[in-house]
Coordinates of C-alpha atoms in Angstrom, one line a residue:
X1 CA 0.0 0.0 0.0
X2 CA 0.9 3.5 -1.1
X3 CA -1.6 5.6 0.7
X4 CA -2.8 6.9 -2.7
X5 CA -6.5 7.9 -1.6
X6 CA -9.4 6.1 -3.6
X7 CA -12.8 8.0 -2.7
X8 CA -15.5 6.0 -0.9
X9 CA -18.8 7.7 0.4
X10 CA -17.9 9.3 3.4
X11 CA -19.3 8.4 6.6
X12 CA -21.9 10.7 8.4
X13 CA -23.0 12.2 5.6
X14 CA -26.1 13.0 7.0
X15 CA -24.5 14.6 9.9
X16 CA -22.8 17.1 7.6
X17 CA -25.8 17.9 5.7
X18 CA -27.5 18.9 9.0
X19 CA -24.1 21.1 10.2
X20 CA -24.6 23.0 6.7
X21 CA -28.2 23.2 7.2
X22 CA -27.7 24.8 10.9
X23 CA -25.0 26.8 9.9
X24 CA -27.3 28.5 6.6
X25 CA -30.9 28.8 9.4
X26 CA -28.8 30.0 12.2
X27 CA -28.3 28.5 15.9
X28 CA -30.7 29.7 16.9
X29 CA -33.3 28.1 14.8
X30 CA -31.6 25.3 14.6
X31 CA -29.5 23.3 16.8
X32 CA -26.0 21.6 15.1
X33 CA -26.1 18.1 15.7
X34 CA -23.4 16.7 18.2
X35 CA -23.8 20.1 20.2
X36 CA -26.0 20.0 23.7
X37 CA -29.7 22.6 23.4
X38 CA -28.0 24.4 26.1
X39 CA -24.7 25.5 24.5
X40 CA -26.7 26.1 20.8
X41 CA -29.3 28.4 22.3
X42 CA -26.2 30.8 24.1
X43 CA -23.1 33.3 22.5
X44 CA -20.8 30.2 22.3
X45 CA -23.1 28.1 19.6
X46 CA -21.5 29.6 16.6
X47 CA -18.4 28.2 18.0
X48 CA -19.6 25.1 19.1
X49 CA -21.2 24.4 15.4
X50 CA -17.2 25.3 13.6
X51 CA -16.2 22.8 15.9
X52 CA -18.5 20.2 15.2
X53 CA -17.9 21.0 11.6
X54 CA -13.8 20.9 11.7
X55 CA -14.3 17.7 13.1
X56 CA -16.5 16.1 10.5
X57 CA -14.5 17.8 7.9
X58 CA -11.5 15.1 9.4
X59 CA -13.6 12.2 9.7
X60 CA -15.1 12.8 5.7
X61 CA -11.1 13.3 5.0
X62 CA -10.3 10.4 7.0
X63 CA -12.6 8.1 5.0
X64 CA -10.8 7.3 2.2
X65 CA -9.3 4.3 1.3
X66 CA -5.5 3.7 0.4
X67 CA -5.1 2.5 -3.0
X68 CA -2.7 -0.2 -4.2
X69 CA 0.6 0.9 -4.5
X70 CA 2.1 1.7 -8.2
X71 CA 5.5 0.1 -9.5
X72 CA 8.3 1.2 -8.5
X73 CA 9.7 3.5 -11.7
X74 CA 13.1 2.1 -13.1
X75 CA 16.1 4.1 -11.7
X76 CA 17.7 7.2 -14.2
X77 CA 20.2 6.0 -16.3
X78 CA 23.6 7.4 -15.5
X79 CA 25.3 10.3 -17.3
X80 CA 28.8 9.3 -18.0
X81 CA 30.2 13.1 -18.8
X82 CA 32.4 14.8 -15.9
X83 CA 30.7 16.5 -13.1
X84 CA 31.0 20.4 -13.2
X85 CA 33.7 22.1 -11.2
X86 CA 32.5 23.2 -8.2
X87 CA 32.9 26.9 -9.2
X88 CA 30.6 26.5 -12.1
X89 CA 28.3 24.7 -10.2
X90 CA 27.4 27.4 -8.4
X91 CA 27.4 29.9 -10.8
X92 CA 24.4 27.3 -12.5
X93 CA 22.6 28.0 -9.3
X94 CA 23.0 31.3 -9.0
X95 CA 21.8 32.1 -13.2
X96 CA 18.8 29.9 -12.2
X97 CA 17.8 31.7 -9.1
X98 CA 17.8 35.0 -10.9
X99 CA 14.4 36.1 -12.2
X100 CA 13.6 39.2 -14.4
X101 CA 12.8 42.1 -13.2
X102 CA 8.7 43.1 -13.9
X103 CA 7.6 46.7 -15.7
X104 CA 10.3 49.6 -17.0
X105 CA 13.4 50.0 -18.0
X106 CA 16.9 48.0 -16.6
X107 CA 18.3 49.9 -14.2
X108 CA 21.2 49.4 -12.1
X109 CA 24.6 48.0 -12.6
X110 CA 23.6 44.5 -11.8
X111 CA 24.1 42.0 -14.8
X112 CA 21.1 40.2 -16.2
X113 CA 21.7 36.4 -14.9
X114 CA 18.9 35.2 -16.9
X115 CA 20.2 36.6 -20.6
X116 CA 23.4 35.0 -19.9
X117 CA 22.2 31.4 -19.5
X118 CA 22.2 30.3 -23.0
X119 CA 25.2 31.7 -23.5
X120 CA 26.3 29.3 -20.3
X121 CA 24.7 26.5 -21.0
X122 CA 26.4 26.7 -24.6
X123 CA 30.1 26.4 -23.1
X124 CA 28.9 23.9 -20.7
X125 CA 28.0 21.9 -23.5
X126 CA 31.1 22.7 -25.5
X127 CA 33.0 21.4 -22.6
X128 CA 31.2 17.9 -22.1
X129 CA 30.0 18.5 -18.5
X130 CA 27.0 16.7 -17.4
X131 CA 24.3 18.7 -15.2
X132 CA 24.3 18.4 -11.5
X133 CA 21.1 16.0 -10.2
X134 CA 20.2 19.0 -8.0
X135 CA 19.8 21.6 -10.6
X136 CA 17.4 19.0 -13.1
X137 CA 14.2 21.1 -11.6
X138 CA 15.5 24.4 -12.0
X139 CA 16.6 23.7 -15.4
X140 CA 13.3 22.4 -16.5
X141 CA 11.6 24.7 -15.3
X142 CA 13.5 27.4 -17.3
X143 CA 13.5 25.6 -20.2
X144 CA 9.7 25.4 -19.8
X145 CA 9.5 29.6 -19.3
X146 CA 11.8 30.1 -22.4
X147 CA 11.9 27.9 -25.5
X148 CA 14.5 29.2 -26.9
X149 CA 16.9 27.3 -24.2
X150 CA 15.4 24.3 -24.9
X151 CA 17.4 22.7 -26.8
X152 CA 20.3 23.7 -25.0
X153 CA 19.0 22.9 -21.9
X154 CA 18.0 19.6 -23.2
X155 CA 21.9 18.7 -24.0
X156 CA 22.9 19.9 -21.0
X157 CA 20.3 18.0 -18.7
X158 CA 20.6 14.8 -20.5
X159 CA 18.9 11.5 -19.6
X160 CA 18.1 12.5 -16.3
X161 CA 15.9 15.1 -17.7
X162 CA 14.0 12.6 -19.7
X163 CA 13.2 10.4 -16.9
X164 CA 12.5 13.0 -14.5
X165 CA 9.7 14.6 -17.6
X166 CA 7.7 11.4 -17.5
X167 CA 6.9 11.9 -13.8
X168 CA 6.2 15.5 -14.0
X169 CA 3.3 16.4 -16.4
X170 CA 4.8 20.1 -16.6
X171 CA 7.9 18.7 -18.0
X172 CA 6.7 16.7 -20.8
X173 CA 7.5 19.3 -23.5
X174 CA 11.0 17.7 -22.6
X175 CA 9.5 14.6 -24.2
X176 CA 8.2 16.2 -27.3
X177 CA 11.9 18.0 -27.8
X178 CA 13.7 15.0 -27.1
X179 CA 14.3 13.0 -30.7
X180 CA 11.5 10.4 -30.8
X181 CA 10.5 11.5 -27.3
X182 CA 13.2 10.6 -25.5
X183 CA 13.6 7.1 -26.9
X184 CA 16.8 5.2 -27.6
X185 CA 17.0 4.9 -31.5
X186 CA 18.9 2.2 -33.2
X187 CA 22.2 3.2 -34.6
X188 CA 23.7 2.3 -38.0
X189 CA 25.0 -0.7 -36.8
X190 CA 21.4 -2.1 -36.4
X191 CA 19.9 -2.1 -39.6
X192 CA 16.7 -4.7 -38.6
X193 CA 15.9 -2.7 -35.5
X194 CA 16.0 0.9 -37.5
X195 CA 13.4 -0.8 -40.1
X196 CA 11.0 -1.5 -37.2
X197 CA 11.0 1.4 -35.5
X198 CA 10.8 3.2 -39.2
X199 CA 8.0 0.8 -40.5
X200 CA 6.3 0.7 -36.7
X201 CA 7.0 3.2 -34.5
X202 CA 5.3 6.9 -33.9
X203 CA 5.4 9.6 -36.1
X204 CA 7.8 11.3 -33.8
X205 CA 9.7 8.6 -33.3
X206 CA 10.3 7.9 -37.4
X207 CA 11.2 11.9 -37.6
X208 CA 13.5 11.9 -35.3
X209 CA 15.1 8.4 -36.9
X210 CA 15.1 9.7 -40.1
X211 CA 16.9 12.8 -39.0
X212 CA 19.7 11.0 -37.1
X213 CA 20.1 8.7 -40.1
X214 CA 20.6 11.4 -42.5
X215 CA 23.0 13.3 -40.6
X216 CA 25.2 9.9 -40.5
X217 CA 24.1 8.5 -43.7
X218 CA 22.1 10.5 -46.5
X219 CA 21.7 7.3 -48.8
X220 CA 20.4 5.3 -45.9
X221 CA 17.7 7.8 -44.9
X222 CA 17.1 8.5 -48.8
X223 CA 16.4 4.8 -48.9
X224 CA 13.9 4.5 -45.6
X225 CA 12.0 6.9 -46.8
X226 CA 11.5 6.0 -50.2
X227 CA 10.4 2.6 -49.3
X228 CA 7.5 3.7 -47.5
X229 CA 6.8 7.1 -49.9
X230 CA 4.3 6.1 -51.7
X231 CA 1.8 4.8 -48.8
X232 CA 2.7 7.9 -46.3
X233 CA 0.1 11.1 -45.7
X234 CA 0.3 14.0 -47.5
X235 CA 1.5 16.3 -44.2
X236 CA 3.9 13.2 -43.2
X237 CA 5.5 13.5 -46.5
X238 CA 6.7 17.0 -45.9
X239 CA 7.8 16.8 -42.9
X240 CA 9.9 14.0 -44.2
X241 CA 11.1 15.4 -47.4
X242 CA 12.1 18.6 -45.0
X243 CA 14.4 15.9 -43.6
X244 CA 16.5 16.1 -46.9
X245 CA 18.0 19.2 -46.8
X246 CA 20.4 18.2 -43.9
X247 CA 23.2 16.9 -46.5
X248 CA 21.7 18.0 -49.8
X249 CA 23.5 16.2 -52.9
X250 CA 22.6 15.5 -56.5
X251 CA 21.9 11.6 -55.4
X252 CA 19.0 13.2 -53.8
X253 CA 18.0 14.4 -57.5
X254 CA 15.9 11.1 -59.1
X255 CA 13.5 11.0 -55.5
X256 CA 12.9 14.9 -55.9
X257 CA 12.4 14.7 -59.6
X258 CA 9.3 11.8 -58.4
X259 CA 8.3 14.0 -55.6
X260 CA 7.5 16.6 -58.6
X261 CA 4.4 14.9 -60.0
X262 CA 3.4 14.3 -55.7
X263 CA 0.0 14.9 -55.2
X264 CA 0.2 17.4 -52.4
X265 CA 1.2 21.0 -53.9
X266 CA 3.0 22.1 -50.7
X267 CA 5.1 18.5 -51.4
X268 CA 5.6 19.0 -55.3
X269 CA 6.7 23.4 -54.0
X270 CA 9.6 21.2 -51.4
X271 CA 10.6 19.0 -53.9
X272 CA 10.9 22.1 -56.3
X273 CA 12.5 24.5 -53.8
X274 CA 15.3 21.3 -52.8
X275 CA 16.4 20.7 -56.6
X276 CA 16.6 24.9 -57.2
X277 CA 19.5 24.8 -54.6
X278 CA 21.4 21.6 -56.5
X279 CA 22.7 23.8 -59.5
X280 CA 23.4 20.5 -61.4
X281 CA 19.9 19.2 -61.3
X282 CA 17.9 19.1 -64.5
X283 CA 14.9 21.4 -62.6
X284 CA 17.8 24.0 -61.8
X285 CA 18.6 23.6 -65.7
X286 CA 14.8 24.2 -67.2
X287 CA 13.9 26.9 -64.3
X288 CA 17.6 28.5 -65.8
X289 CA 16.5 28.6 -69.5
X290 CA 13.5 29.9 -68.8
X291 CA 14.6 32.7 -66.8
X292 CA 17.3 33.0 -69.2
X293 CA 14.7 33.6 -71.8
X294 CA 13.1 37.0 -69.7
X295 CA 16.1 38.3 -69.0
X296 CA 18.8 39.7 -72.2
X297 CA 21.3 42.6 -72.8
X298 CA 20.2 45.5 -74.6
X299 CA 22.3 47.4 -76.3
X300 CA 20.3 49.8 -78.1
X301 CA 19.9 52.5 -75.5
X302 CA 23.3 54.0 -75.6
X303 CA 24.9 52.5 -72.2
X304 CA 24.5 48.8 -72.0
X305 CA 21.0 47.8 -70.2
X306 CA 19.3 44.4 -68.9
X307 CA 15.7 44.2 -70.7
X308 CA 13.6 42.2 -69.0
X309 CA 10.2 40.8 -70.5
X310 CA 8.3 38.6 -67.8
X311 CA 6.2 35.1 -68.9
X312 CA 2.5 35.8 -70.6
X313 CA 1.7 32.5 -68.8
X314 CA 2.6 29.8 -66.6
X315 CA 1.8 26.8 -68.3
X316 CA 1.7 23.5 -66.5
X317 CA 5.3 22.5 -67.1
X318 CA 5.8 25.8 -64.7
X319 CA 3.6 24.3 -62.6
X320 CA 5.6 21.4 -62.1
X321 CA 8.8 22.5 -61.6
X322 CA 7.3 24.2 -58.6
X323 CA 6.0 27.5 -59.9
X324 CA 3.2 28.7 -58.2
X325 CA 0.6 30.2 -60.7
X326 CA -1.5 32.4 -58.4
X327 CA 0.1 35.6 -56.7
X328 CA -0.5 36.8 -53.8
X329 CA -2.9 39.6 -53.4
X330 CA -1.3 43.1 -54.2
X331 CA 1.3 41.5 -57.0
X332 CA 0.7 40.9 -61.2
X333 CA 0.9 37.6 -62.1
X334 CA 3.6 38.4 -64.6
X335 CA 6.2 39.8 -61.9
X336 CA 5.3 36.9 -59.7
X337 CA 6.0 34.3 -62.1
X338 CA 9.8 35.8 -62.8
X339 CA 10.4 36.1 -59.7
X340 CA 10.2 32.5 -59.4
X341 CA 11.9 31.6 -62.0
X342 CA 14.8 33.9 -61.5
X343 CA 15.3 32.6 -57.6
X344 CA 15.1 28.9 -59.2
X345 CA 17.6 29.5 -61.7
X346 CA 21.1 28.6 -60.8
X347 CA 23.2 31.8 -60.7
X348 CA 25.9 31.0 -63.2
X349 CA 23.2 31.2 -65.7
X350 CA 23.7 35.1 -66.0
X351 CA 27.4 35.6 -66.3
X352 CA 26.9 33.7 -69.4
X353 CA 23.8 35.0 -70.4
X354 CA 24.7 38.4 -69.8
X355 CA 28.1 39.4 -71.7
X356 CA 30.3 37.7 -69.3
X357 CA 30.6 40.2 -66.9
X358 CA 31.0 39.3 -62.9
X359 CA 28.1 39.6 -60.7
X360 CA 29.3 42.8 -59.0
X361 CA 29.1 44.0 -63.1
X362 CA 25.5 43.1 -63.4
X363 CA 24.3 44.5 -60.4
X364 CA 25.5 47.7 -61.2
X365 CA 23.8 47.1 -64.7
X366 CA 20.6 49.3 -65.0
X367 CA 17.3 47.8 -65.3
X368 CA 14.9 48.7 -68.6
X369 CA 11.1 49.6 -67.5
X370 CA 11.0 49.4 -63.8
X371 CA 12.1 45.6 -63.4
X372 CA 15.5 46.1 -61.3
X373 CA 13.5 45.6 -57.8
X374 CA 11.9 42.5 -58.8
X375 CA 15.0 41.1 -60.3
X376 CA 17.6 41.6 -57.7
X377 CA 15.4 40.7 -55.2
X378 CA 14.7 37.0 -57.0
X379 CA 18.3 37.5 -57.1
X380 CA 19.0 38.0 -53.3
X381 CA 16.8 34.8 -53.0
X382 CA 18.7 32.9 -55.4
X383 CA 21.7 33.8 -53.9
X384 CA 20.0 32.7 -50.1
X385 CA 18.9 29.4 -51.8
X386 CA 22.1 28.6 -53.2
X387 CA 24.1 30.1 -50.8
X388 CA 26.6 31.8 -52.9
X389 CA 28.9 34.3 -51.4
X390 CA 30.2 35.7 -54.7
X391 CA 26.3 36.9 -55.4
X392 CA 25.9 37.6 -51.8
X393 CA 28.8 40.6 -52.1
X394 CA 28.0 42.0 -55.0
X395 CA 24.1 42.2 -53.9
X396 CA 24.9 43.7 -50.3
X397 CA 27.5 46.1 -51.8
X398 CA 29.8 48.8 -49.9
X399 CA 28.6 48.9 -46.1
X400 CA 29.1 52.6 -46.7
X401 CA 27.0 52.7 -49.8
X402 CA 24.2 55.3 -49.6
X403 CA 21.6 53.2 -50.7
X404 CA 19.2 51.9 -47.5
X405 CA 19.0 48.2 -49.0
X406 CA 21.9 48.0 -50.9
X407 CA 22.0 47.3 -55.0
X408 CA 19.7 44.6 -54.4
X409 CA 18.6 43.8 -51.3
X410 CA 14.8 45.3 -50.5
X411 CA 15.7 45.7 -46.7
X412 CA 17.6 44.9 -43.4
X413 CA 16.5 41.7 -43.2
X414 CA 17.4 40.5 -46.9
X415 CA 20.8 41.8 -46.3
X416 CA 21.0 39.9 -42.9
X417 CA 20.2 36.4 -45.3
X418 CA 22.8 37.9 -47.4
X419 CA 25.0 38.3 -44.8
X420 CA 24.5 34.8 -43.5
X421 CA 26.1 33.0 -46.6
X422 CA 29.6 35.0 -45.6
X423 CA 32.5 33.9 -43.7
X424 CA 32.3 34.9 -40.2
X425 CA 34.9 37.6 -39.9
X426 CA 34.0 38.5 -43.5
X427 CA 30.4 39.2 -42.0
X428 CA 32.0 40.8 -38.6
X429 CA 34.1 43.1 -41.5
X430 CA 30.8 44.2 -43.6
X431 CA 28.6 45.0 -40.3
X432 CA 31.5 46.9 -38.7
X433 CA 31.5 48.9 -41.8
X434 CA 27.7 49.6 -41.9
X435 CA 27.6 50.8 -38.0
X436 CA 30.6 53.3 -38.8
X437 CA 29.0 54.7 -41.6
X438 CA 25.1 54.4 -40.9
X439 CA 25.0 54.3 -37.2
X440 CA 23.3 51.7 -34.7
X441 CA 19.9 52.2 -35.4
X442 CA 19.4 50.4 -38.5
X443 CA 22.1 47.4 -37.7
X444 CA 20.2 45.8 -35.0
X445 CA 19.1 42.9 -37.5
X446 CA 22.6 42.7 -38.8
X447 CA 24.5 42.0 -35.5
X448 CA 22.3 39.6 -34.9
X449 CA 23.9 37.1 -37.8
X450 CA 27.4 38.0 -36.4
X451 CA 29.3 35.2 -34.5
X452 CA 29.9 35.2 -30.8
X453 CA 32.0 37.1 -29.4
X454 CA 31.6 39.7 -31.9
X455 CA 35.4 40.2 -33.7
X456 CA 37.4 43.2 -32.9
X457 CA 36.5 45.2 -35.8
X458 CA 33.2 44.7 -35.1
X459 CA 33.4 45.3 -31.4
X460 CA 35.0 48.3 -32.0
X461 CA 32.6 50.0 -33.9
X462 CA 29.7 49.1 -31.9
X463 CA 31.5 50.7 -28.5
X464 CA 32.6 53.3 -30.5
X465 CA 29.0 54.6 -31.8
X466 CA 27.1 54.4 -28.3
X467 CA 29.9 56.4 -27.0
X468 CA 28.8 58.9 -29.8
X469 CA 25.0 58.5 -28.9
X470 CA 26.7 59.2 -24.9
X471 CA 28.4 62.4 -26.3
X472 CA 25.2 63.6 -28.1
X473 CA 23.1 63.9 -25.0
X474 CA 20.2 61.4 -25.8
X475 CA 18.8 58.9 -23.3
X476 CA 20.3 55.6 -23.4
X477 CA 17.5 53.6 -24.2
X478 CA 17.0 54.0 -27.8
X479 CA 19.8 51.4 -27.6
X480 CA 18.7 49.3 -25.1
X481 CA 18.7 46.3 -27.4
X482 CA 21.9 46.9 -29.2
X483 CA 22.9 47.6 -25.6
X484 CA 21.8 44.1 -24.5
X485 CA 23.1 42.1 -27.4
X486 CA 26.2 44.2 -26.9
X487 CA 26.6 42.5 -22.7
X488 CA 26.0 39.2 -24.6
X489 CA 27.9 39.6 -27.6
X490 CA 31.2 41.8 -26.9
X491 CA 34.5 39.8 -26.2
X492 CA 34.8 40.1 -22.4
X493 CA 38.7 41.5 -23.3
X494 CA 36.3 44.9 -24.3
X495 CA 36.3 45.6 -20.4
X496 CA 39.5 47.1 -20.0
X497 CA 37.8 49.8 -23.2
X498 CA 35.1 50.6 -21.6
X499 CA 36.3 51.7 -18.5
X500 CA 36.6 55.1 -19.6
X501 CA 32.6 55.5 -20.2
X502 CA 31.7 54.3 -16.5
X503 CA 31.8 57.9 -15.4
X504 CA 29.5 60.4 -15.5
X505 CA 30.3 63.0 -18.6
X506 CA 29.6 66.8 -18.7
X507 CA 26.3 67.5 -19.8
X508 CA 25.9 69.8 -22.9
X509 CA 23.4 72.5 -23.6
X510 CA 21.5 70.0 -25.6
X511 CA 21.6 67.2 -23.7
X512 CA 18.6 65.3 -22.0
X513 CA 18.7 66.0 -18.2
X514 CA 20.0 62.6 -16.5
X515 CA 21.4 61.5 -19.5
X516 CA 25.0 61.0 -18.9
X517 CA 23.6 59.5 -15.1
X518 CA 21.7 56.8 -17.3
X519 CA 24.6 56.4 -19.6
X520 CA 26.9 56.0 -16.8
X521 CA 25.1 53.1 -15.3
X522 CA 24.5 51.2 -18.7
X523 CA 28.3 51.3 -19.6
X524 CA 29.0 50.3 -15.8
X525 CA 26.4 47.3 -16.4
X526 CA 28.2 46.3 -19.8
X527 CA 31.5 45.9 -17.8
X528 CA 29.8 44.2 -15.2
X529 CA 28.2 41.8 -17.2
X530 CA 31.3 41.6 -19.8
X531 CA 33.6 40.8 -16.7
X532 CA 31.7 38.3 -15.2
X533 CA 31.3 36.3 -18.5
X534 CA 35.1 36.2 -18.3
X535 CA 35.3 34.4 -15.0
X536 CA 31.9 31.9 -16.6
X537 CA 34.7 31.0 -18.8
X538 CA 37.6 30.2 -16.7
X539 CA 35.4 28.4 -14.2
X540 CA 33.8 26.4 -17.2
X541 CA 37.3 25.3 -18.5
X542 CA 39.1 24.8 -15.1
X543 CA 40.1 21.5 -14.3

């Protein structure tokens, strides 16, 4: 027995029925049962009748029966990885116990614990360390709060956190995270048990096998799934074909080319979208002559010009290879229909079909008749899609170039995919660039693609314009998110810097009263923070 209670009628329920019925008429209309005429009729009835009621309410507690008592659950598995030093053991407790702070602004010079535990639990990770039993609750709990540390938290927590989610109904999104729910799956050395759970198991289960398989062995996956393709659902085939894009390669080609004539539109648009970014595929090589045929040279204006002239249809060849014939409201067919083609066709299609000249050269080409937005910007998709760099540069152009977008892209955030298919201290370069000549406000989107810590180019120019927002005289919190990324996302070497700004400057004629007060506190929070994720370091990688 367990004690588990298992209702039964309670005894003397009568006798309660009569308390509630005294207690709603009064005592002294009623007299409580279990309570003598002469104490109901005086001052101490009222008192009498909670009595007798408290002690019912025990006895109708009291009769419940124990149930039988469960199984005992299996013990968690052990986690083989090192413990953490003791150091970063308690710095885990102490980014868990923090909480954020509720209505205004951040003030003070304390650090934000809670904005620097992904960045944490990422060089815990790195390291190899497993997560101390004690902390398990606190970490799922987090993790629940924020699902952006999921994953993280996941790695971190490891079995342990699995088993400790089935007992805890407010955990089980640690379940549904998990691949295939927390399950073991069957590794490449178990070929019979993989085409069990692939053929049998839950739908989870078979995404998260088909993932792991791919990652280790494209072919593998590429043949699981096509032996069940034809007799899966419509919405199970895309999530599965979505599988493929981990390890893209042209043996992929002949089961996208299949998936083409699938039933399922948003399959047959998948299937389309995967072979556009395999420049060698024969869809990449039809969507390429087509576009080819919008898009020529004209020479007959006096400086060379691109003349576009868009399709009069989409026929259902089009359709096949993934072009969608409706636009969306606001847009003319025609425009929609190049657009697509152009992102679909593989970029080395317009060096040759344009003269010969580099991308940077046809950028800079003029457009005939109002087509250059629509072009570059299938081009800035192409160049996503097939994740050139060459494209990429010529499309973002000179961080110091006037234009808002660039040559082609049609805002921030197309330049931040552009950005995306650079180097890392390549993109660090072209962002550091952008903030010295266009200032902080328009480059939140853009640090946001940069590596962590931010390079010292980059880091540079970001300390160097908020000091000239702090020498202007405006309140600080027009950059409070630059600001925030900056205490995650500056190298903690950056301190030594911005020691200098922790004081408070003379105030100009112009400048908002308080202002250098508030800037003073924000630059004394950066170190702070900046200084402490230097000692997170060291007592992650201590011995």
């Amino acid at each position: 027995m367990n004690g588990t209670p298992v209702p039964t009628e309670a005894p003397g329920a009568g006798q309660w029925e009569e308390l509630v019925t005294a207690a709603l008429l009064g005592t002294t209309r009623r007299t409580p049962p279990g309570v003598s005429a002469g104490v109901s009729a005086g001052r101490d009835a009222p008192t009498a009748l909670l009595d007798a009621a408290a002690v019912e309410t025990v006895r109708r507690r009291a009769g419940l029966r124990p149930g039988r008592a469960a199984a005992r659950p299996e013990p968690a598995g052990r986690d083989p990885r090192p413990a953490l030093p003791p150091a970063a053991g308690r710095r885990l407790a102490m980014l868990l116990a923090d909480r954020p702070g509720t209505g205004g602004g951040r003030r003070g010079s304390a650090p934000d614990l809670m904005e620097l535990l992904p960045q944490w639990l990422a060089t815990a990770n790195e390291r190899g360390f497993a997560a101390p039993p004690q902390t398990l609750p606190a970490l799922l709990d987090a993790a629940r709060g924020r699902t952006d540390l999921r994953p993280a938290v996941l790695a971190f927590a490891g079995p342990r956190a699995l088993w400790l989610a089935r007992l805890n109904p407010d955990w089980r999104f640690a379940l549904r995270a998990a691949p295939g729910g927390g399950a073991v799956l069957p590794g490449p050395g178990e070929p019979d048990r993989m085409r069990t759970l692939w053929e049998e198991g839950l739908f989870a289960e078979r995404v998260a096998l088909l993932s792991a398989v791919r990652a280790q062995d494209a072919a593998t996956a590429r043949d699981l799934l096509a032996a069940t393709w034809p007799t899966e659902r419509a919405e199970d085939r895309l999530m599965f074909l979505d599988s493929l894009r981990t390890g893209l390669c042209a043996a992929d080609e002949p089961f996208l080319e299949q998936a083409l004539a699938d039933r399922s539109r948003n399959v047959r648009a998948t299937a389309a979208e995967l072979l556009s970014a395999l420049p060698g595929s024969a869809l990449a090589a039809r969507m390429g002559g087509r576009a080819g045929s919008c898009v020529a040279m004209d020479h007959t204006r006096g400086a060379p010009t691109i003349s576009v002239e868009a399709p009069h249809e989409c026929d259902p060849a089009m359709e096949r290879d993934g072009v969608v014939p409706k636009p969306p409201a606001g847009r003319g067919e025609r425009s929609w229909w190049l657009g697509q083609l152009v992102e679909a066709a593989p970029l080395a299609t317009w060096p040759d079909r344009l003269g010969g000249r580099t991308p940077e050269d046809i950028v800079a080409l003029p457009v005939a008749d109002d087509w250059q937005g629509e072009l570059h910007a299938a081009w800035c998709r192409a160049a996503v899609r097939q994740r050139d760099p060459a494209w990429s540069r010529a499309l973002l152009g000179a961080p110091a170039a006037p234009e808002a977008g660039g040559p082609g892209a049609v805002s921030l955030a197309e330049r931040a995919k552009l950005l995306g298919t650079l180097g890392q201290a390549e993109r660090a370069e072209w962002v550091a660039g952008f903030i010295a000549a266009h200032g902080l406000s328009e480059a939140f989107q853009l640090l946001g693609v940069c590596a962590v810590p931010w390079a010292e180019p980059l880091g540079r120019a970001v300390v160097d314009a908020l000091n000239i927002a702090r020498d202007a005289g405006s309140y600080p919190w027009s950059f409070s998110g630059v600001m925030g990324l900056a205490e995650r996302c500056l190298d903690p070497s950056e301190a030594v810097r911005l020691e200098a700004l922790t004081a408070v400057p003379d105030e100009g004629e112009n400048a908002a009263p308080g202002a250098g007060g508030y800037w003073a506190e924000s630059f004394q929070r950066l170190v702070t923070t900046l200084r402490l994720r230097a000692t997170m370091h060291q007592e992650l990688t201590e011995p």
